[in-house]
Tab-separated table of C-alpha atoms in Angstrom:
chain	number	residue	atom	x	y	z
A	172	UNK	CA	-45.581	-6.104	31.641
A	173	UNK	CA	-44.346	-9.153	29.531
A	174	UNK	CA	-40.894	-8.065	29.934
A	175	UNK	CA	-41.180	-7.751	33.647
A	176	UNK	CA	-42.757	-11.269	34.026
A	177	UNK	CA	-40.050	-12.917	31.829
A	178	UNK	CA	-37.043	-10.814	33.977
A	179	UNK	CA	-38.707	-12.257	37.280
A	180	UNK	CA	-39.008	-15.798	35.528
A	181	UNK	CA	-35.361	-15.451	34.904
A	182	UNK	CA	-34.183	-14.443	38.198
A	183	UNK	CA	-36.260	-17.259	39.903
A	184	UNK	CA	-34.837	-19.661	37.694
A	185	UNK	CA	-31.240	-18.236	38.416
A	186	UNK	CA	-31.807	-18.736	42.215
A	187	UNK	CA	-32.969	-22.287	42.038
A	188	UNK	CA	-30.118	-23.228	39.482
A	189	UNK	CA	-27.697	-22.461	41.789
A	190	UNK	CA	-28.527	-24.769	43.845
A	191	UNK	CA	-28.457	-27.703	41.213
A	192	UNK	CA	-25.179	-27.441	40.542
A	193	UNK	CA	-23.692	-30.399	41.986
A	194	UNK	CA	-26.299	-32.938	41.108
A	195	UNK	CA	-24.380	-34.681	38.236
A	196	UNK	CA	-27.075	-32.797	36.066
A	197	UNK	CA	-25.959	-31.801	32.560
A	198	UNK	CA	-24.326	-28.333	32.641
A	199	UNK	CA	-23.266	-25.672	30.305
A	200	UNK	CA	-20.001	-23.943	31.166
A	201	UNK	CA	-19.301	-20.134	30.948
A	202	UNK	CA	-16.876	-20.577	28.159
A	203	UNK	CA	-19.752	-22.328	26.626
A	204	UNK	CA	-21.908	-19.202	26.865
A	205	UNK	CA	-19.249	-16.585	25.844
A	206	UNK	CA	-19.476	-18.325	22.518
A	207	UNK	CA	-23.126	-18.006	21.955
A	208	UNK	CA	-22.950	-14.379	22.941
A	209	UNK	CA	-19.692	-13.511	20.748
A	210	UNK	CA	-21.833	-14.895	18.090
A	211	UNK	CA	-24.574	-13.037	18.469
A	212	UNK	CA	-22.801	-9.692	18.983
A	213	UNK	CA	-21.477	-10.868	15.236
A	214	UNK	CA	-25.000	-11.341	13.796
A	215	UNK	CA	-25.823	-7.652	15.531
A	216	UNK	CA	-23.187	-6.384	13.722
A	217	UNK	CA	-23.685	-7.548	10.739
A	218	UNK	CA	-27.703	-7.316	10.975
A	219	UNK	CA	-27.372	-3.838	11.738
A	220	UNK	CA	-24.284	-3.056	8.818
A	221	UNK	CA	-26.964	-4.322	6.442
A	222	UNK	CA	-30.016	-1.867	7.589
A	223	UNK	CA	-26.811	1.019	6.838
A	224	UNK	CA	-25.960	0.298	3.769
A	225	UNK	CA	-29.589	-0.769	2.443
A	226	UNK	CA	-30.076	2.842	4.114
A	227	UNK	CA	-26.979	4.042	1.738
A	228	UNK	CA	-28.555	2.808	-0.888
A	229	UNK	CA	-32.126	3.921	-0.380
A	230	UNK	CA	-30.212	7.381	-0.047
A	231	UNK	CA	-28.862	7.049	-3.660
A	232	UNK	CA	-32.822	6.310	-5.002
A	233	UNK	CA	-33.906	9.356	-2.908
A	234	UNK	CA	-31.204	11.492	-4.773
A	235	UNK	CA	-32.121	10.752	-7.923
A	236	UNK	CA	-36.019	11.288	-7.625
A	237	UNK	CA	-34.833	14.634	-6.249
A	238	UNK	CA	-33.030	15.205	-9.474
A	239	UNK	CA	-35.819	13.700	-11.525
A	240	UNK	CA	-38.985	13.389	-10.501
A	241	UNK	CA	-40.124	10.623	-13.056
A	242	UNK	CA	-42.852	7.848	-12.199
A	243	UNK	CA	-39.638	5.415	-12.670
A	244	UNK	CA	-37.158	7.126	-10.418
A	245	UNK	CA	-40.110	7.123	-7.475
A	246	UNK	CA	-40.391	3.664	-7.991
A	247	UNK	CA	-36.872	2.960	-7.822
A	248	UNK	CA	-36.913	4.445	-4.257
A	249	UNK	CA	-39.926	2.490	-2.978
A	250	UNK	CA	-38.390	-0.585	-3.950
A	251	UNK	CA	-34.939	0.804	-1.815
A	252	UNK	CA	-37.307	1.477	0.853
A	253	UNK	CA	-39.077	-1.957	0.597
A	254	UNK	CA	-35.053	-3.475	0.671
A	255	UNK	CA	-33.684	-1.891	3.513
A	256	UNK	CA	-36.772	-2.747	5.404
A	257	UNK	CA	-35.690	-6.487	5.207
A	258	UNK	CA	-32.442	-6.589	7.575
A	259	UNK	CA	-34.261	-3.848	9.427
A	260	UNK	CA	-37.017	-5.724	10.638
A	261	UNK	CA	-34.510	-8.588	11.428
A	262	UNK	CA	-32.998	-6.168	14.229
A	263	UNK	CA	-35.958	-5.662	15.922
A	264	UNK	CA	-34.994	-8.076	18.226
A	265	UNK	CA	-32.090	-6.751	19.411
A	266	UNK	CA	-34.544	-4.582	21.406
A	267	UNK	CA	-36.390	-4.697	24.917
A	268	UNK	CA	-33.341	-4.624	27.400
A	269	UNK	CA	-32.019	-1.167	27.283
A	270	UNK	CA	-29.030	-1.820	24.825
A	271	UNK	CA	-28.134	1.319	22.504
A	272	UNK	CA	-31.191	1.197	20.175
A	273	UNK	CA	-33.744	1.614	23.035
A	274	UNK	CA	-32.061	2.458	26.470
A	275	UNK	CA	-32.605	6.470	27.673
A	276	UNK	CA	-30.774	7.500	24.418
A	277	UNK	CA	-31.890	5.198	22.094
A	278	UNK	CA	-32.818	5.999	18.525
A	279	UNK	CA	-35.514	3.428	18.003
A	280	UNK	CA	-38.460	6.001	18.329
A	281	UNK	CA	-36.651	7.966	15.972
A	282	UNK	CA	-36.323	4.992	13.657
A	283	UNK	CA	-39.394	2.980	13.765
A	284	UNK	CA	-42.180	4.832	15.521
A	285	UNK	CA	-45.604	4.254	14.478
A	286	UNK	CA	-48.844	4.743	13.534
A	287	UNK	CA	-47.981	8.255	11.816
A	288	UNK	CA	-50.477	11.075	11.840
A	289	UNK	CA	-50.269	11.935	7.913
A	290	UNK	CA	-50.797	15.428	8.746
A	291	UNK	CA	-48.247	16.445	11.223
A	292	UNK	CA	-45.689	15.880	8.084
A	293	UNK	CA	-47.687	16.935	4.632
A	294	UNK	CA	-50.943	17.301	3.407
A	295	UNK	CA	-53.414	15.084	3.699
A	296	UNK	CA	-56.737	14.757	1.901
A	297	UNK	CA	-59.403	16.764	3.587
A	298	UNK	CA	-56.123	19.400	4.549
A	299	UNK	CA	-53.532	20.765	1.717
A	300	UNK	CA	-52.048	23.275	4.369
A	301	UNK	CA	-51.439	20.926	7.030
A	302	UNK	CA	-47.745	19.322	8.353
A	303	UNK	CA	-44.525	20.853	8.323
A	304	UNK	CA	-43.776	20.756	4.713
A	305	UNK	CA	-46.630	23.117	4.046
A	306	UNK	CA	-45.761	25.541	6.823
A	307	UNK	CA	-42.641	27.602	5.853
A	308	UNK	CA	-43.784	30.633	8.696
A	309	UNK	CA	-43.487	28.054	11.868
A	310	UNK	CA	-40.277	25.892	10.165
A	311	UNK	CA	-38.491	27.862	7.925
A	312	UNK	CA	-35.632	25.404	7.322
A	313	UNK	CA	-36.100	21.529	7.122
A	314	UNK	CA	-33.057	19.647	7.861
A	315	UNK	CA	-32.382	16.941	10.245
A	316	UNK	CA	-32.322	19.236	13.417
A	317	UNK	CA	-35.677	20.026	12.822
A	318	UNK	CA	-37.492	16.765	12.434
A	319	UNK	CA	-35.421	15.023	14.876
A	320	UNK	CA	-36.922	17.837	17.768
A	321	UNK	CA	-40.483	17.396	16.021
A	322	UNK	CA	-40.791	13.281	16.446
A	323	UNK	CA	-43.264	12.571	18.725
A	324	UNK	CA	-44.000	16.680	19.569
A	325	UNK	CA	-46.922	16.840	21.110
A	326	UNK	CA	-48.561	13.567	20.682
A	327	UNK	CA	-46.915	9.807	20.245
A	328	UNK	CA	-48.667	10.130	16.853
A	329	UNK	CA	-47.058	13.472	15.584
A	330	UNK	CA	-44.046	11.023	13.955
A	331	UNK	CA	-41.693	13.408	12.387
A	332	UNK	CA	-38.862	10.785	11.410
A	333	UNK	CA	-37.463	7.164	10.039
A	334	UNK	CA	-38.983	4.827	8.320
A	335	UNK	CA	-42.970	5.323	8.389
A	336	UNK	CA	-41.949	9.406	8.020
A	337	UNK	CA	-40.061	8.222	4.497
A	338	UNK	CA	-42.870	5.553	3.382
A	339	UNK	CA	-45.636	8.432	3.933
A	340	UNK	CA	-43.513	10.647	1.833
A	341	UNK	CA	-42.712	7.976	-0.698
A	342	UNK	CA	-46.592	6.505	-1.133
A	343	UNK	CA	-48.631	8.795	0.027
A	344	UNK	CA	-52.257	7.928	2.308
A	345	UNK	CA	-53.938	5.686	1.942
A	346	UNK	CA	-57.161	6.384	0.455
A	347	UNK	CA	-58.127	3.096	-0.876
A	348	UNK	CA	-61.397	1.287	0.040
A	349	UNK	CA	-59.921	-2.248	-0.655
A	350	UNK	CA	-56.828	-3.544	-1.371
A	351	UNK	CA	-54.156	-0.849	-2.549
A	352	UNK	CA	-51.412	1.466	-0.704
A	353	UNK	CA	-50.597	4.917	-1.386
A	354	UNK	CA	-50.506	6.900	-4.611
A	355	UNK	CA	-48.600	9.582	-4.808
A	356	UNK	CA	-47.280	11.326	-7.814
A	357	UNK	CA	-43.952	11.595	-8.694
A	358	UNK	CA	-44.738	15.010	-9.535
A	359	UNK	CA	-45.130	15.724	-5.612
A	360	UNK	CA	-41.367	16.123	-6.124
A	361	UNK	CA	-41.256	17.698	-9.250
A	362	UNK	CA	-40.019	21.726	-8.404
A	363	UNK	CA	-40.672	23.147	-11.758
A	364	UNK	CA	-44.219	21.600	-12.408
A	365	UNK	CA	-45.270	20.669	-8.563
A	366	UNK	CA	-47.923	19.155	-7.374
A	367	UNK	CA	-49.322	19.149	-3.745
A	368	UNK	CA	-47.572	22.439	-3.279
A	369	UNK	CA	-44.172	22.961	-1.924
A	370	UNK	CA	-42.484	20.391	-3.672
A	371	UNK	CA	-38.989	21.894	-2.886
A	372	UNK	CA	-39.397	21.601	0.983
A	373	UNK	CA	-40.761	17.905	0.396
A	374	UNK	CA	-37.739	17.266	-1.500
A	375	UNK	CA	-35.274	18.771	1.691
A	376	UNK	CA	-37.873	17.239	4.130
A	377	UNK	CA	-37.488	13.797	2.491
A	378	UNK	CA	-33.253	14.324	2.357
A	379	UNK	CA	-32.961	15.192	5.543
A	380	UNK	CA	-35.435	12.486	6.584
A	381	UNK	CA	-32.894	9.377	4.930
A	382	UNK	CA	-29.849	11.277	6.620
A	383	UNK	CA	-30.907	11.430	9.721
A	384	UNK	CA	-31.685	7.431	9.610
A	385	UNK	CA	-28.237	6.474	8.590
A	386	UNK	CA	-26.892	8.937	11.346
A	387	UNK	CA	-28.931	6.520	13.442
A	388	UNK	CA	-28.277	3.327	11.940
A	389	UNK	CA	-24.270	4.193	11.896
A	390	UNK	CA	-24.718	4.748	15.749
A	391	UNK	CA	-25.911	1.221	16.231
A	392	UNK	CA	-23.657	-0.196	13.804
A	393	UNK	CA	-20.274	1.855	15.792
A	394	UNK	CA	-21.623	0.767	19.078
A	395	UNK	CA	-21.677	-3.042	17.932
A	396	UNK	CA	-18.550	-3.392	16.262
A	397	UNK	CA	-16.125	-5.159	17.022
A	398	UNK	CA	-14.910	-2.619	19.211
A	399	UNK	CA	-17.499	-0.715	19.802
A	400	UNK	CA	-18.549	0.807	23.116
A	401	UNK	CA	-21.773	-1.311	23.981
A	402	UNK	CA	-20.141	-3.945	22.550
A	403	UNK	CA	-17.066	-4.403	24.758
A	404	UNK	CA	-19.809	-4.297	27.853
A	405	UNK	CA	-21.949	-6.659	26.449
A	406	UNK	CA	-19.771	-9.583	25.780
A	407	UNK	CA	-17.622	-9.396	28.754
A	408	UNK	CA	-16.481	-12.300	30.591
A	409	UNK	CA	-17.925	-10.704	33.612
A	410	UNK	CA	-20.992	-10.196	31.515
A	411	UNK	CA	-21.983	-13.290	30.059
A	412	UNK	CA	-24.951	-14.485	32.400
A	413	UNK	CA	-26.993	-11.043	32.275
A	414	UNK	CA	-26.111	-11.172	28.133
A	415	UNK	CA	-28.014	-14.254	27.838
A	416	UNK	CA	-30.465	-12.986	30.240
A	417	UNK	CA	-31.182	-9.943	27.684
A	418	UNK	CA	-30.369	-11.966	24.504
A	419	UNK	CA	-33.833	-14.319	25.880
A	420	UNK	CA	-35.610	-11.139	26.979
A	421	UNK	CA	-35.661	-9.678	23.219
A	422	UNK	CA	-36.899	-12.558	22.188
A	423	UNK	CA	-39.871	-13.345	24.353
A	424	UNK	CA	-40.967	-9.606	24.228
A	425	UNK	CA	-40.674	-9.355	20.487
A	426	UNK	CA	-42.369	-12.580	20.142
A	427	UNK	CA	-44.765	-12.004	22.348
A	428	UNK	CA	-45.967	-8.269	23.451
A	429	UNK	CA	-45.191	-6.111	20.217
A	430	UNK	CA	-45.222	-8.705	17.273
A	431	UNK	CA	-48.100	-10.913	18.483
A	432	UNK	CA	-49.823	-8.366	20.511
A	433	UNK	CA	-49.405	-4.867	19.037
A	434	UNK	CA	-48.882	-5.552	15.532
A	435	UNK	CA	-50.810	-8.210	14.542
A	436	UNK	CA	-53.640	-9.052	17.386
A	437	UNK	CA	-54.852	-4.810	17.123
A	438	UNK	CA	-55.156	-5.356	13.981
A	439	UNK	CA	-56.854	-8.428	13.409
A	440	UNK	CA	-59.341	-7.225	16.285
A	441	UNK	CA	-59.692	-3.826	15.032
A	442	UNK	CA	-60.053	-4.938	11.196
A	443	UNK	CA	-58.587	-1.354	10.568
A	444	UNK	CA	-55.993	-0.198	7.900
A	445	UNK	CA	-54.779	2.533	10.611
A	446	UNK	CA	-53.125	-0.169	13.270
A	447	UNK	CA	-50.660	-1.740	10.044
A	448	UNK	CA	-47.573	-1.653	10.974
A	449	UNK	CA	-46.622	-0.273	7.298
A	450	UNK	CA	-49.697	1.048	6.570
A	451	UNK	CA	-48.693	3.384	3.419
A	452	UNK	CA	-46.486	0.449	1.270
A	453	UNK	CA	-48.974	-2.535	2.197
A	454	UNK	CA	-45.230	-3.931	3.559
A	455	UNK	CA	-46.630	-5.251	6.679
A	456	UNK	CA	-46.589	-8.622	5.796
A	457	UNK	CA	-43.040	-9.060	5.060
A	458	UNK	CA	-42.460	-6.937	8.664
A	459	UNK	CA	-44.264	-9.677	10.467
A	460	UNK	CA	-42.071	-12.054	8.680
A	461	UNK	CA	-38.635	-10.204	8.929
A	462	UNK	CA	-39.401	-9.876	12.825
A	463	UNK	CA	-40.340	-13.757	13.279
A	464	UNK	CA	-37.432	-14.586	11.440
A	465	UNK	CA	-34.766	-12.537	13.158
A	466	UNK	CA	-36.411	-14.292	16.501
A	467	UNK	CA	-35.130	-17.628	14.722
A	468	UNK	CA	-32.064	-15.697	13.891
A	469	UNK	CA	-30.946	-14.925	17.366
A	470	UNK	CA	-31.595	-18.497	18.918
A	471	UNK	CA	-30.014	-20.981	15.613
A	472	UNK	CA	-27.047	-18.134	16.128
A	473	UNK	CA	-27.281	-17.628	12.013
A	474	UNK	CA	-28.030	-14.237	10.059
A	475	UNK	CA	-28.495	-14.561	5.949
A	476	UNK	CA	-26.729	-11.293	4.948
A	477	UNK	CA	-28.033	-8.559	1.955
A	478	UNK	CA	-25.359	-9.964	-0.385
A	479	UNK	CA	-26.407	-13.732	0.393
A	480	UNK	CA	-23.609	-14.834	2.686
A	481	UNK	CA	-23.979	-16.285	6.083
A	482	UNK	CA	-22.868	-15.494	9.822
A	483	UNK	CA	-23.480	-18.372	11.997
A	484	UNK	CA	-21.880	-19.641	15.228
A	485	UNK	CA	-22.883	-21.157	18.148
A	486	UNK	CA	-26.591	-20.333	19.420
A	487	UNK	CA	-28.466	-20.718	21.986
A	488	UNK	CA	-30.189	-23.705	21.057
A	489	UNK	CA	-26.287	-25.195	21.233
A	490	UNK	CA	-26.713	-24.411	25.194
A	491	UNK	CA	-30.218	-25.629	25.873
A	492	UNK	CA	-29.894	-28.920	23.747
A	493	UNK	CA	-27.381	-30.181	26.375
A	494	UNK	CA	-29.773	-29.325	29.690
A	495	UNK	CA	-33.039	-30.610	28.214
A	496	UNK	CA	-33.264	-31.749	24.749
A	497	UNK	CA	-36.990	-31.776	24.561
A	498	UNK	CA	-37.255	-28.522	25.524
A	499	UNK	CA	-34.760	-27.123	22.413
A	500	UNK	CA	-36.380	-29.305	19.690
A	501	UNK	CA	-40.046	-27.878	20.988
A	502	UNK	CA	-39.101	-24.470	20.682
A	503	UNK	CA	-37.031	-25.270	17.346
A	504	UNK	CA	-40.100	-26.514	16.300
A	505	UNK	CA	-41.918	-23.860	17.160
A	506	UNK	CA	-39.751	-21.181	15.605
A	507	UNK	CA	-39.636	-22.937	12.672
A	508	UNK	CA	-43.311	-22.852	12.666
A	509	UNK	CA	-43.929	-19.295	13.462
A	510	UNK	CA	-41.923	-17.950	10.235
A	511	UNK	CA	-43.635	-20.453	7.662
A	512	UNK	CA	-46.943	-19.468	8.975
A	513	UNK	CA	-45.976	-15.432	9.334
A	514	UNK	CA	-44.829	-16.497	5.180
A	515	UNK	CA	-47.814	-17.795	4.419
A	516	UNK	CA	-49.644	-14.627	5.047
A	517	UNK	CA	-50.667	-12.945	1.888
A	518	UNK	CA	-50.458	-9.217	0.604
A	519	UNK	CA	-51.486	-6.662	1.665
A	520	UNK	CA	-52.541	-7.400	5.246
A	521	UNK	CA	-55.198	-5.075	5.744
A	522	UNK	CA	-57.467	-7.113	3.233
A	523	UNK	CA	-55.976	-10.515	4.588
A	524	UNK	CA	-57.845	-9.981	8.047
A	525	UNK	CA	-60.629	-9.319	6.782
A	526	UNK	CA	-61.262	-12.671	4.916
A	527	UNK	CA	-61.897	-15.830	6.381
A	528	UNK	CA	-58.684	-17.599	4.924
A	529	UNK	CA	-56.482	-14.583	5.330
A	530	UNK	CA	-57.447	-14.218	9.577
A	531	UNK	CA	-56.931	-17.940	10.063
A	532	UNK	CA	-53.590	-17.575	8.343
A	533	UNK	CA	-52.653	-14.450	10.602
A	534	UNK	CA	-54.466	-15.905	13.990
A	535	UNK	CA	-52.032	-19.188	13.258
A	536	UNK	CA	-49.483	-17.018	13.287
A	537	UNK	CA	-50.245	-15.001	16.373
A	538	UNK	CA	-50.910	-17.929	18.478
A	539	UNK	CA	-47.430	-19.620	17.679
A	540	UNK	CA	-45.825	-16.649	18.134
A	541	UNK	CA	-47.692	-16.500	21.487
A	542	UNK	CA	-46.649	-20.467	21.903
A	543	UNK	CA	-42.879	-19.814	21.702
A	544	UNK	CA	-43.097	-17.193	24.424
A	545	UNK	CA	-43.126	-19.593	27.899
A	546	UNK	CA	-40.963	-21.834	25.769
A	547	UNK	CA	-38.436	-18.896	26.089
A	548	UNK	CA	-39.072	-18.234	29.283
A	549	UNK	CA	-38.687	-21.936	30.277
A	550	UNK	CA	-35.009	-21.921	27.673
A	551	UNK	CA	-33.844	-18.992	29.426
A	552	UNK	CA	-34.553	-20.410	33.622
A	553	UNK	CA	-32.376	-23.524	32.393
A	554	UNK	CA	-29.276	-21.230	31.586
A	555	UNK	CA	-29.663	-18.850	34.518
């Protein structure tokens, strides 16, 4: 609905801009534009190159606790996973106008779905024969055919894939009362002294699991380079008013609908562990915070890379600082604002709204977040 409302804002806005042309009024030209959205095709790029390799190297961890099953080696590939989740959620906002994560194609339910029902996957507490991992008679073979056709079978819940499939697999449920993610022993991988049963079809199921997410992460990263498909389309000359018209819409619907509303308002309402975002690694803190901060990302025009350099060009706060000044430094203001307070939110989230401190901390957040949206809105009817 959000997304609707803001592409109706926009085209309003477009109709009566037209007609202010001539007025004398400050103006952006299109040559103006094509810069801000060459520069954000860069940051796509490179935001997305990041979520591959941190993908590559969350691979290599999985590997080795396949090899050996130690306490250490399954802690080395939580920590990958915790990593690549970083430029990950930064991407998110790259979403919500049919571009090649999320148009008919798109891999983003195979990427990021959640919540996860545990037992469509592996056992779960009250089950040890549930999931596909313990039933060799209905899927013989795991690979990545296999749990690519099994996402979502059946039920938006039965999550067969990316990264909530390889955090479950990693941690474990959830069982704790308070504070505390899943525990899962390393020896859940262990083939020669197993535990959990079937420790060698965990093993493929959690192999094929990582490959099929860098098959889907290399697809976004091939269609955004810098000759890439999607790419070409996007940034045309021809192109350049509808680009800034989806580069806004990400924003506003990230911001608004899914980070504000569905991960952070159901929760705080519900006060339940099962409606975290990453409810298995406790991580869902630092997702609010990598998807508030690739918001900032996309309007500054400047992505912080994995290895600590910078891509930064012209943004769009470069375009709407020349047709109302006020406007820009409110909503800089604001997105500033929204990633300190999402930062300030404290570990692990499902105990944070349930104390008084912690749900003023995340109800800050989801009203700035909220804030910034007709501030968007408003940014984007000036360009259009």
């Amino acid at each position: 609905m959000l997304k609707r409302l803001l592409a109706l804002a926009i085209s309003a806005a477009f109709l009566v801009s037209c007609g202010d042309d001539d007025g004398g009024t400050p103006s952006v030209s299109s040559a103006d534009k094509q810069e801000v959205v060459d520069n954000y095709a860069d940051i796509v790029y490179a935001t997305y190159s990041d979520a591959l390799s941190t993908a590559e190297d969350l691979e290599d961890a999985i590997d080795a606790l396949i090899a050996n099953s130690s306490e250490a080696n399954l802690t080395a590939a939580k920590e990958a996973w915790l990593e690549a989740r970083e430029p990950y959620g930064q991407s998110e906002v790259f979403r919500f106008y049919g571009g090649p994560i999320d148009d008919e194609e798109g891999p983003e339910g195979q990427l990021n779905a959640w919540p996860l029902d545990e037992a469509f996957i592996d056992y779960v507490e009250d089950d040890a024969n549930t999931g596909i991992i313990q039933n060799p008679e209905n899927f013989p073979t795991i690979n990545k055919e296999l749990i690519a056709a099994q996402n979502e079978n059946g039920s938006e819940t039965n999550i067969s894939s990316g990264y909530h499939a390889i955090e479950f697999l990693l941690w474990g449920q959830d069982l704790s009362e308070g504070a505390g993610g899943g525990e899962r022993p390393a020896t859940d991988f262990n083939e020669e002294n197993c535990t959990g049963g079937n420790c060698d079809r965990r093993n493929d199921y959690l192999k094929a699991a990582v490959e099929l997410l860098i098959d889907d992460l290399q697809f976004l990263v091939d269609q955004w380079a810098p000759n890439g498909e999607y790419r070409v389309a996007f940034t045309a000359e021809s192109n350049v008013d509808d680009a800034i018209a989806n580069i806004f819409a990400g924003m506003g619907e990230l911001s608004v609908g899914e980070l504000a509303g569905e991960r952070m308002t159901v929760a705080y309402e519900n006060k339940s562990k099962e409606d975290e975002h990453s409810c298995f690694s406790d991580n869902t803190h630092r997702d609010i915070v990598t998807n508030a901060l690739g918001i900032k990302n996309v309007y500054f025009g400047a992505y912080k890379r994995v290895d600590g350099t910078t891509v930064s060009g012209p943004g769009l706060n470069s375009l709407v600082e020349v047709l109302d000044a006020d406007l820009n430094a409110s909503l800089e203001e604001n997105l500033e604002a929204s990633v300190d307070a999402a930062e300030l939110i404290e570990a692990p989230f499902d105990q944070e709204f349930l104390n008084d401190e912690g749900r003023v901390r995340i109800k800050t957040t989801i009203d700035l977040l909220k804030a910034q949206g007709p501030k968007i809105t408003e940014a984007a009817a000036l360009l259009l």
